[in-house]
XYZ file of C-alpha atoms in Angstrom:
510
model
C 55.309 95.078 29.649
C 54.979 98.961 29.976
C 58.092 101.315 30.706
C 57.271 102.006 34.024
C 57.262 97.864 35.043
C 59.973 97.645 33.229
C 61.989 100.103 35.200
C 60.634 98.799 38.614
C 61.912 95.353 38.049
C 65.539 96.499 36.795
C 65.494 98.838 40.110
C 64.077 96.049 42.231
C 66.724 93.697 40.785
C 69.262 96.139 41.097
C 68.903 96.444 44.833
C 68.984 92.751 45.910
C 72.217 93.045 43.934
C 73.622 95.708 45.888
C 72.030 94.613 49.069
C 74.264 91.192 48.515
C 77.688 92.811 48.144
C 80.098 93.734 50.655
C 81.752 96.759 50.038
C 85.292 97.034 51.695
C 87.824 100.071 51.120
C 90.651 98.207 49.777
C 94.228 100.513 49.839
C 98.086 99.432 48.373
C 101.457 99.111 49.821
C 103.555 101.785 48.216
C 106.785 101.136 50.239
C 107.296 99.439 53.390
C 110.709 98.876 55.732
C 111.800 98.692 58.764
C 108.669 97.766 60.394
C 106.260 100.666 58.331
C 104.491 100.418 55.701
C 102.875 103.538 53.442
C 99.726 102.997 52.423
C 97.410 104.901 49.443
C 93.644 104.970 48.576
C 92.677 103.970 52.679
C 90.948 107.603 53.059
C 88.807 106.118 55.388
C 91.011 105.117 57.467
C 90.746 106.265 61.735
C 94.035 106.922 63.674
C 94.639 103.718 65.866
C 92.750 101.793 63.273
C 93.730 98.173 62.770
C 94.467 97.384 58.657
C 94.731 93.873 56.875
C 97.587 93.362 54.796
C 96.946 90.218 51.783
C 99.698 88.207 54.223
C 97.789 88.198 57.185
C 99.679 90.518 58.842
C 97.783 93.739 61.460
C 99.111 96.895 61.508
C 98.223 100.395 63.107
C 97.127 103.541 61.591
C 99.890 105.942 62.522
C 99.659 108.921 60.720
C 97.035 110.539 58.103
C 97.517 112.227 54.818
C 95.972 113.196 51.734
C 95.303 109.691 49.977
C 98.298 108.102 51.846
C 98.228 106.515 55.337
C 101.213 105.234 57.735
C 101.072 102.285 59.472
C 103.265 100.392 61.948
C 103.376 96.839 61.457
C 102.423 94.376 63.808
C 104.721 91.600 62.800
C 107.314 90.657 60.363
C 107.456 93.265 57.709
C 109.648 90.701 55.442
C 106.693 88.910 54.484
C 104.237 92.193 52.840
C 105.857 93.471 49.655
C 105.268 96.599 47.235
C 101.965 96.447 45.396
C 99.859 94.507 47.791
C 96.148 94.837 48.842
C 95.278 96.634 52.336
C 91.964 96.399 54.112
C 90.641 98.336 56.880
C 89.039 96.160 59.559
C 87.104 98.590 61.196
C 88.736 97.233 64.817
C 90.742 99.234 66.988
C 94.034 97.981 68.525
C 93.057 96.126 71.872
C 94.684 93.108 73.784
C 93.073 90.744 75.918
C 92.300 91.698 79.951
C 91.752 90.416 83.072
C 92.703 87.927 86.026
C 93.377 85.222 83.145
C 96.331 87.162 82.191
C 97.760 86.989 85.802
C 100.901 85.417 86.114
C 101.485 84.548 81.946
C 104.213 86.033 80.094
C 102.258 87.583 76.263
C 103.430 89.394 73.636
C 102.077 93.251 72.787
C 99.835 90.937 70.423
C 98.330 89.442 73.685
C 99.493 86.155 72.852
C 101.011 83.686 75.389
C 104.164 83.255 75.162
C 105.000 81.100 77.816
C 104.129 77.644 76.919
C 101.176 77.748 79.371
C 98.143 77.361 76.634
C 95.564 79.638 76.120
C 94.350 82.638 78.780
C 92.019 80.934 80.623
C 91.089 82.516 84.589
C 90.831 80.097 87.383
C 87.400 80.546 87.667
C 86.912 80.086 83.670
C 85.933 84.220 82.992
C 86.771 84.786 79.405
C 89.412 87.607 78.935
C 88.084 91.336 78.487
C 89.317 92.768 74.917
C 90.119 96.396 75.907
C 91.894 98.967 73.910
C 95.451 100.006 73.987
C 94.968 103.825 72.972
C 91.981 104.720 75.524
C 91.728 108.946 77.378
C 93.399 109.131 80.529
C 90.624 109.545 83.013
C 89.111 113.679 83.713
C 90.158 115.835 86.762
C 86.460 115.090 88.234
C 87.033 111.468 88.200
C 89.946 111.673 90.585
C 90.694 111.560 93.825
C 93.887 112.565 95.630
C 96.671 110.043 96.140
C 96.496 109.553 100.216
C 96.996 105.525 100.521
C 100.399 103.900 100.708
C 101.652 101.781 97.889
C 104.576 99.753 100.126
C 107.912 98.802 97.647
C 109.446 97.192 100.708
C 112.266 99.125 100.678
C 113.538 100.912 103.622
C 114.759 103.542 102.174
C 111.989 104.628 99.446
C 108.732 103.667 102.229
C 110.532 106.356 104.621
C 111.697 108.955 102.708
C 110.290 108.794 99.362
C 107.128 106.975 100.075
C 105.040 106.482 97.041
C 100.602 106.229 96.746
C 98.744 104.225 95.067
C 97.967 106.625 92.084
C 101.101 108.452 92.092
C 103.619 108.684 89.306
C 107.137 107.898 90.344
C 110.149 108.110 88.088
C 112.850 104.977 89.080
C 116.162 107.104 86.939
C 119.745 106.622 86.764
C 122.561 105.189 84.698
C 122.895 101.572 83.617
C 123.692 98.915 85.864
C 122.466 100.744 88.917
C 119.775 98.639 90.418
C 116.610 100.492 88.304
C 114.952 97.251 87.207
C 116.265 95.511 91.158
C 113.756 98.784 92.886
C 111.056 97.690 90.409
C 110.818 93.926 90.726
C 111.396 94.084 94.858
C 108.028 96.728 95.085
C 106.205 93.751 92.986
C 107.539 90.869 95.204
C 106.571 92.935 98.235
C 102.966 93.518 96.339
C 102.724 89.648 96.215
C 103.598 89.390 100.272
C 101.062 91.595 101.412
C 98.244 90.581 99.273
C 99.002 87.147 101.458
C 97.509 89.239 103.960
C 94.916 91.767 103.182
C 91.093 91.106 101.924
C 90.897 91.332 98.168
C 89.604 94.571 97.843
C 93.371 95.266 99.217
C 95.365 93.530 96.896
C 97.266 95.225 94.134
C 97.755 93.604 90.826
C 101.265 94.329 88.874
C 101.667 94.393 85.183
C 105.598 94.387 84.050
C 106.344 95.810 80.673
C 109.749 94.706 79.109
C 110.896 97.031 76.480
C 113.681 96.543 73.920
C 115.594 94.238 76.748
C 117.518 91.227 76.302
C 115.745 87.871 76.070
C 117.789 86.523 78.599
C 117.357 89.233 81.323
C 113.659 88.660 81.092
C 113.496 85.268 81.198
C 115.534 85.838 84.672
C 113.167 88.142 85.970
C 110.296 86.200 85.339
C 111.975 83.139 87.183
C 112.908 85.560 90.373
C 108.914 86.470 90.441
C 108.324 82.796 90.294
C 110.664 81.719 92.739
C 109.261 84.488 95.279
C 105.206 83.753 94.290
C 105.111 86.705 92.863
C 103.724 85.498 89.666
C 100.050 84.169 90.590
C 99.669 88.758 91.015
C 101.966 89.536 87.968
C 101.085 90.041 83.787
C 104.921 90.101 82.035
C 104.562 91.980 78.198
C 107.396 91.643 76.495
C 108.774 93.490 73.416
C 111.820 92.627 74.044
C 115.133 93.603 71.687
C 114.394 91.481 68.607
C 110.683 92.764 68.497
C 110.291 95.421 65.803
C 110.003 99.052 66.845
C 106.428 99.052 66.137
C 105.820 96.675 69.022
C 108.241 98.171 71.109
C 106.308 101.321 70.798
C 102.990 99.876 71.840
C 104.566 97.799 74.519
C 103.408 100.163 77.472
C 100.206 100.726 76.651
C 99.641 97.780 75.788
C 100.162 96.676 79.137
C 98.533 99.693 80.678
C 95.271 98.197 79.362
C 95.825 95.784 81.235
C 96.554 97.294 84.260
C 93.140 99.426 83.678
C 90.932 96.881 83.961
C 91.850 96.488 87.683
C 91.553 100.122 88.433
C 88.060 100.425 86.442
C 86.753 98.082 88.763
C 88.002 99.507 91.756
C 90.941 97.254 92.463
C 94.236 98.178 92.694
C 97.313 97.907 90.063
C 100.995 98.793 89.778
C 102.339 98.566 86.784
C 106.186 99.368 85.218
C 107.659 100.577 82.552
C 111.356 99.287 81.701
C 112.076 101.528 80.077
C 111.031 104.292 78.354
C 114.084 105.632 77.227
C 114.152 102.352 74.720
C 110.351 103.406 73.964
C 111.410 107.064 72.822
C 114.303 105.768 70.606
C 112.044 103.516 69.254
C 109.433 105.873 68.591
C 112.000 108.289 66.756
C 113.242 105.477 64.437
C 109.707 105.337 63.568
C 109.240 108.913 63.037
C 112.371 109.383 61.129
C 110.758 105.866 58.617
C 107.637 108.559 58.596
C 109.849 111.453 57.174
C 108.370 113.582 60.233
C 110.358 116.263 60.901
C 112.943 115.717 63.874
C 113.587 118.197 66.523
C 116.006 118.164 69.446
C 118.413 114.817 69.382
C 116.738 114.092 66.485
C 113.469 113.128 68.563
C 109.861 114.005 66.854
C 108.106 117.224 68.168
C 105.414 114.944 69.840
C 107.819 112.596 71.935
C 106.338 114.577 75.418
C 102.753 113.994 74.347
C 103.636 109.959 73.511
C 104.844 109.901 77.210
C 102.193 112.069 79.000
C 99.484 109.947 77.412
C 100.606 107.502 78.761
C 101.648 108.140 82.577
C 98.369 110.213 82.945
C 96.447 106.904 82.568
C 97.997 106.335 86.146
C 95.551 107.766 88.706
C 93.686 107.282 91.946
C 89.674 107.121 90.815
C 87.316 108.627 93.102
C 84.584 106.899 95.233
C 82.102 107.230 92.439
C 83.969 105.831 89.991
C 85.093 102.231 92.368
C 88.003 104.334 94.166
C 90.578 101.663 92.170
C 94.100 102.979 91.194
C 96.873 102.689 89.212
C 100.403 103.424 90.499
C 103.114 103.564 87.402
C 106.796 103.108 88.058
C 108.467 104.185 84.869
C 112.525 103.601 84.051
C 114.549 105.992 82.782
C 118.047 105.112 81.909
C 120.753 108.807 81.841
C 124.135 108.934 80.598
C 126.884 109.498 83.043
C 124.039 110.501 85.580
C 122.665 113.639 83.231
C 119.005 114.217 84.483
C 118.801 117.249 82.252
C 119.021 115.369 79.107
C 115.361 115.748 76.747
C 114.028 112.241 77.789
C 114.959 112.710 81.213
C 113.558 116.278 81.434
C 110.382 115.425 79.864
C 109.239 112.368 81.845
C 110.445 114.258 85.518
C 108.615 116.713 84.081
C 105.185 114.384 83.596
C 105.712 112.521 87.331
C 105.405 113.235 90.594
C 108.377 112.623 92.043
C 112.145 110.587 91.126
C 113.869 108.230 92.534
C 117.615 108.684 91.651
C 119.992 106.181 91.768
C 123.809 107.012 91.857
C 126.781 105.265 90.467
C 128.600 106.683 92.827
C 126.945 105.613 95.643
C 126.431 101.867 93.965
C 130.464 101.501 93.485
C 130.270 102.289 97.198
C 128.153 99.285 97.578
C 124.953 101.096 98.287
C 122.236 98.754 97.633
C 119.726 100.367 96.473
C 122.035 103.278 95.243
C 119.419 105.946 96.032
C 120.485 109.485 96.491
C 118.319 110.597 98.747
C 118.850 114.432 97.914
C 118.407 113.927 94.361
C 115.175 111.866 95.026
C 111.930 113.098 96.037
C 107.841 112.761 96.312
C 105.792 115.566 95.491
C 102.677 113.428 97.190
C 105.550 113.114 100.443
C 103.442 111.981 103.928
C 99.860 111.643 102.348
C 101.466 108.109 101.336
C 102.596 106.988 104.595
C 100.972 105.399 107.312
C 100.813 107.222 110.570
C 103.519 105.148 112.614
C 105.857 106.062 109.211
C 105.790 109.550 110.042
C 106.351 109.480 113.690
C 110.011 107.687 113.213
C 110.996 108.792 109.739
C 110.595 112.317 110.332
C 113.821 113.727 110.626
C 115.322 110.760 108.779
C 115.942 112.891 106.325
C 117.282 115.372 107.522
C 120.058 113.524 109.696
C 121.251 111.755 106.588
C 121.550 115.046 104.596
C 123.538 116.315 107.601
C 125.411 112.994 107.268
C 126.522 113.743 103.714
C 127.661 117.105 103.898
C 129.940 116.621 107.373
C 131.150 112.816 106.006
C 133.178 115.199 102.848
C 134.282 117.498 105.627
C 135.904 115.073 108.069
C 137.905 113.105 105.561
C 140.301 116.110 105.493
C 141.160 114.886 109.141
C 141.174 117.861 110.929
C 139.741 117.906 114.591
C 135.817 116.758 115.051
C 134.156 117.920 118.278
C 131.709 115.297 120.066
C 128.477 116.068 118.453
C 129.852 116.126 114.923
C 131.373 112.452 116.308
C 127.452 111.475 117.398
C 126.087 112.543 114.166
C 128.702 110.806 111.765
C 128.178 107.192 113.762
C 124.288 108.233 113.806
C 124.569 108.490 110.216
C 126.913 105.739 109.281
C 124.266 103.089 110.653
C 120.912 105.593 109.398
C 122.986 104.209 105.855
C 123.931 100.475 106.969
C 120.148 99.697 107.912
C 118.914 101.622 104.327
C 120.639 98.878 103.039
C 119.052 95.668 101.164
C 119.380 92.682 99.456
C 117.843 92.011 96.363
C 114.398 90.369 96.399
C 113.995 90.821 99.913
C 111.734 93.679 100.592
C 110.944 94.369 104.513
C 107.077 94.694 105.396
C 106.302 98.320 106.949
C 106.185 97.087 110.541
C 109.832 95.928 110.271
C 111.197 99.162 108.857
C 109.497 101.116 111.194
C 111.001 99.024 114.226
C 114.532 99.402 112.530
C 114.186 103.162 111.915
C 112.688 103.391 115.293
C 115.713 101.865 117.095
C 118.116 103.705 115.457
C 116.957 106.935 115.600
C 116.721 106.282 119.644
C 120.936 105.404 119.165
C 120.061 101.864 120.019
C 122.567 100.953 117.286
C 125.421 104.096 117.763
C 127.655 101.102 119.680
C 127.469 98.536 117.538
C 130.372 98.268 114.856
C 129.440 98.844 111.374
C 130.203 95.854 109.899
C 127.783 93.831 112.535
C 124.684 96.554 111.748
C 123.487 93.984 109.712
C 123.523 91.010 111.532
C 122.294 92.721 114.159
C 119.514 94.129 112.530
C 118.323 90.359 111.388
C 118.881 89.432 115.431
C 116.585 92.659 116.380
C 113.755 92.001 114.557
C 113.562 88.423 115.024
C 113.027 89.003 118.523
C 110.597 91.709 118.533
C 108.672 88.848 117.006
C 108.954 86.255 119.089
C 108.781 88.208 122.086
C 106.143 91.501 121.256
C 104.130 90.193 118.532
C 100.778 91.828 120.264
C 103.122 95.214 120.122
C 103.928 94.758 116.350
C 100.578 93.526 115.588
C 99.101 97.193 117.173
C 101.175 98.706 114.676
C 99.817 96.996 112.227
C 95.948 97.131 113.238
C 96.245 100.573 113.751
C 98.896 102.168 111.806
C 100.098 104.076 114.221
C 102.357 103.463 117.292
C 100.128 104.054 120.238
C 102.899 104.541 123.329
C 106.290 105.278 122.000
C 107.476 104.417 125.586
C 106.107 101.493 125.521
C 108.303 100.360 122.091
C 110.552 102.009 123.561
C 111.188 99.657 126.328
C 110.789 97.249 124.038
C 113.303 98.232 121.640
C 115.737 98.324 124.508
C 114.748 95.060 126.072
C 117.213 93.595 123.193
C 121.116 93.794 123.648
C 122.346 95.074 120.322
C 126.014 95.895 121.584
C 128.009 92.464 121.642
C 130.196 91.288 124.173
């Protein structure tokens, strides 16, 4: 055999060797804790990229350096030691999507957690895998917020009415009624998709983060006992969950939310809260050796939020019109909105709702202070008959609030400062609510309606209530066709008409 056949079967050979063999970048632990891991010899290695560890363990590409990586850990960290191999799987994070996740309770992993078995949909649809670090969508594929995204509550659907689209900020101090707003604007999502055509319905997505086991296994049980939770996806990364998983939590379950508004359906989702997400995120910085900045928080923390709430967005016609209304939590200290986390994530939305302690030791329930609160999107996100009574609600309460300080000195009040304090006095007994009981918008607008005429300036305080119940309980059984105009149309079509309606019922008792 000459040279030259010799060669060409040692090159031949040569490459059904190498055509065999998987090559795979393989990388080491250096040191891990705390729920991250550095990594060397992965130079490879994507941002977002999902690694292998020898244990069987995922984790996250966090940051890149020169021949070292940083990855949070997707599990236990306990179990991956010093010295061991690292793979890079070429996968991206993502977590199963779609109307097979409705009404299960799953981990940031995706995984059931409930007991219930595996996702499957109704219909048997497999789950869509989509990706938890995805672009917000561009200024082109917008549309402005103009529809109505209802919480049921009186008080935020009149004054601070929210769009489907629309960023809105639920912020205040512990232990006044955040999470309470949240869970009553999903229960009321649940009652009117009862009633609407499916291209209607909106589709909620709950994301627990860093909260006590117990408080979510409560919640969960109040959206089951209301039917809230054949419309509702619960992620948890709840207090025991590394901060890794707390950290992906929300957009985790903003992937979820997604795949409702990419195919032109409608979602809310909510984030409680993101204070615990930006203290997690900084005790994973500071286990990076990033440099802090203010309170100790990395330079980035703004960007880690606005990534996230501008996935929220109304699309435009061309892209399926769908939307995606956020509702993120953010817990102050001794009601201080100009703290950094605060600051920053006001800064992001469009628009707060802020809940007092003062007002909540008053028994205000929901605690909102309406001067404190607003909505940058305002009237586009009511419904016509909405703005005909609630229009100077606002201002009559702020009038309210700065005359009620004045007259508890006692000096002498003339007759129309009298009229306006008993005006306002009931404006505040009818804002009130219980929990899980959120009013559909024909009913507030009959009760707003009434007492802006001074139907209710004779009845005593403490019967407002009762009354209230009385009232609308017979405007349905006696002018359903009335309400059901209002409803139809979105508009009231004769105010004299209601009117006469509205005084048809004896609210003063004998």
């Amino acid at each position: 055999m000459s040279i030259e056949e010799t060669t060409s079967v040692l090159i031949n050979g040569l490459e059904e060797i190498n055509n065999n063999i998987n090559f795979r970048e393989v990388g080491e632990v250096i040191s891990v804790a705390d729920g991250v891991a550095i990594i060397y010899g992965l130079n490879s290695a994507k941002f977002s990229e999902v690694i292998e560890f020898d244990c069987g363990i995922h984790g996250i590409v966090s940051t890149i350096k020169k021949n070292l990586v940083s990855v949070m850990i997707l599990g236990s960290s306990s179990l991956i030691k010093e010295g061991d191999n690292v793979k890079l799987t070429g996968k991206f994070a993502s977590i199963p999507a779609g109307e097979a996740t409705l009404g299960r309770v799953i981990n940031v992993l995706g995984e059931p957690i409930d007991g219930n078995g595996p996702l499957i949909s109704k219909d048997g649809k497999p789950t869509e895998e989509r990706l938890i670090e995805v672009d917000a969508p561009g200024i082109m594929a917008r549309k402005s917020v103009h529809e109505p995204l209802q919480t049921g509550l009186t008080a935020i659907d009149m004054l601070i009415p929210i769009g489907r689209g629309q960023r809105e900020l639920i912020i205040g101090d512990k232990q006044t009624g955040k999470t309470t707003i949240a869970i009553d604007a999903i229960i009321n999502q649940a009652n009117i998709n009862k009633t609407v055509d499916d291209s209607e319905k909106v589709y909620s997505v709950y994301v627990a983060i860093g909260q006590r086991r117990s408080a979510i296994v409560k919640l969960v049980e109040m959206l089951k006992l209301n039917g809230a939770m054949d419309y509702t996806t619960v992620v948890i990364a709840d207090a025991s969950e590394s901060a890794a998983l707390q950290f992906f939590a929300p957009y985790a379950g903003c992937a979820i939310a997604e795949y409702y508004r990419d195919n032109g359906k409608h979602a809310l989702i909510v984030y409680d809260d993101l204070s615990k997400h930006a203290v997690a995120y900084r005790q994973i910085s500071l286990l990076l050796r990033l440099p802090p900045g203010r309170e100790a928080y990395p330079g980035d923390v703004f960007y880690v939020h606005s990534r996230l709430l501008e996935r929220a967005a109304k699309l435009s016609d061309n892209r399926g019109g769908g939307s995606l209304t956020a509702l993120p939590i953010i817990e102050t200290q001794a009601g201080d909105i100009s703290a950094y986390i605060p600051t920053n994530v006001i800064s992001i939305t469009d628009g707060q709702i802020f809940l007092s302690k003062e007002f909540f030791n008053k028994g205000l329930c929901p605690a909102i202070n309406i001067g404190s609160s607003v909505s940058r999107v305002g009237s586009a996100a009511q419904i016509k008959a909405a703005k005909q009574v609630a229009g100077s609600l606002k201002l009559t309460l702020a009038q309210f609030r700065e005359i009620e300080s004045f007259s508890q000195f006692g000096s002498d009040i003339d007759a129309a400062t009298q009229k306006l304090l008993a005006r306002g006095a009931r404006l505040t007994e009818i804002l009130k609510q219980k929990n899980g009981c959120p009013l559909m918008i024909e009913e507030q607008i009959l009760i707003v309606f009434a007492t802006d005429k001074g139907c209710l300036d004779e009845v005593a305080l403490d019967d407002v209530t009762s009354v209230k119940e009385e009232y609308l309980q017979y405007m349905k059984e006696n002018y359903t066709d009335l309400i059901q105009s209002i409803v139809k149309d979105k508009k009231i079509n004769d105010i004299d008409e209601l009117f006469k309606a509205v005084s048809s019922f004896k609210f003063k008792k004998d």
